[in-house]
Short mmCIF file of C-alpha atoms in Angstrom, two decimals:
data_model
loop_
_atom_site.label_atom_id
_atom_site.label_comp_id
_atom_site.label_asym_id
_atom_site.label_seq_id
_atom_site.Cartn_x
_atom_site.Cartn_y
_atom_site.Cartn_z
CA UNK A 623 -80.44 11.09 181.24
CA UNK A 624 -82.49 7.94 181.46
CA UNK A 625 -80.71 4.65 180.92
CA UNK A 626 -82.61 2.66 178.30
CA UNK A 627 -81.64 -1.00 178.03
CA UNK A 628 -80.64 -2.07 174.53
CA UNK A 629 -82.00 -5.24 172.94
CA UNK A 630 -81.28 -6.94 169.67
CA UNK A 631 -84.02 -6.29 167.13
CA UNK A 632 -84.41 -10.03 166.52
CA UNK A 633 -84.95 -10.66 170.24
CA UNK A 634 -87.46 -7.81 170.59
CA UNK A 635 -89.34 -8.96 167.46
CA UNK A 636 -89.49 -12.55 168.74
CA UNK A 637 -90.85 -11.39 172.12
CA UNK A 638 -93.42 -9.15 170.42
CA UNK A 639 -94.53 -11.97 168.14
CA UNK A 640 -94.85 -14.35 171.10
CA UNK A 641 -96.91 -11.79 173.03
CA UNK A 642 -99.21 -11.24 170.05
CA UNK A 643 -99.75 -14.97 169.53
CA UNK A 644 -100.52 -15.50 173.24
CA UNK A 645 -103.05 -12.66 173.34
CA UNK A 646 -104.67 -13.06 169.91
CA UNK A 647 -107.67 -14.88 171.41
CA UNK A 648 -108.48 -11.79 173.53
CA UNK A 649 -108.12 -9.25 170.69
CA UNK A 650 -111.52 -7.84 169.68
CA UNK A 651 -110.18 -6.81 166.26
CA UNK A 652 -109.26 -10.42 165.48
CA UNK A 653 -112.11 -12.36 167.07
CA UNK A 654 -114.87 -9.76 166.96
CA UNK A 655 -117.27 -8.57 169.61
CA UNK A 656 -120.62 -10.26 170.28
CA UNK A 657 -123.43 -7.97 169.08
CA UNK A 658 -125.18 -8.01 172.45
CA UNK A 659 -122.14 -6.79 174.37
CA UNK A 660 -120.86 -4.13 171.96
CA UNK A 661 -121.23 -0.74 173.70
CA UNK A 662 -120.37 1.15 170.49
CA UNK A 663 -123.13 -0.30 168.32
CA UNK A 664 -126.02 1.99 167.44
CA UNK A 665 -129.25 0.97 169.17
CA UNK A 666 -131.73 -0.52 166.73
CA UNK A 667 -135.20 0.91 166.39
CA UNK A 668 -138.28 -0.63 164.89
CA UNK A 669 -138.59 0.14 161.17
CA UNK A 670 -142.40 -0.10 161.29
CA UNK A 671 -142.86 2.83 163.69
#
């Protein structure tokens, strides 16, 4: 058996909320990704050719 430490839900939720608030500025889903550095964006081609 593995001993898992028990925490109060309110304490765990507060720590999770604090972590999320501290790291929100680094979250690409919240702040977006600059178009030039997005590796998942489809390469654009010229519409005239």
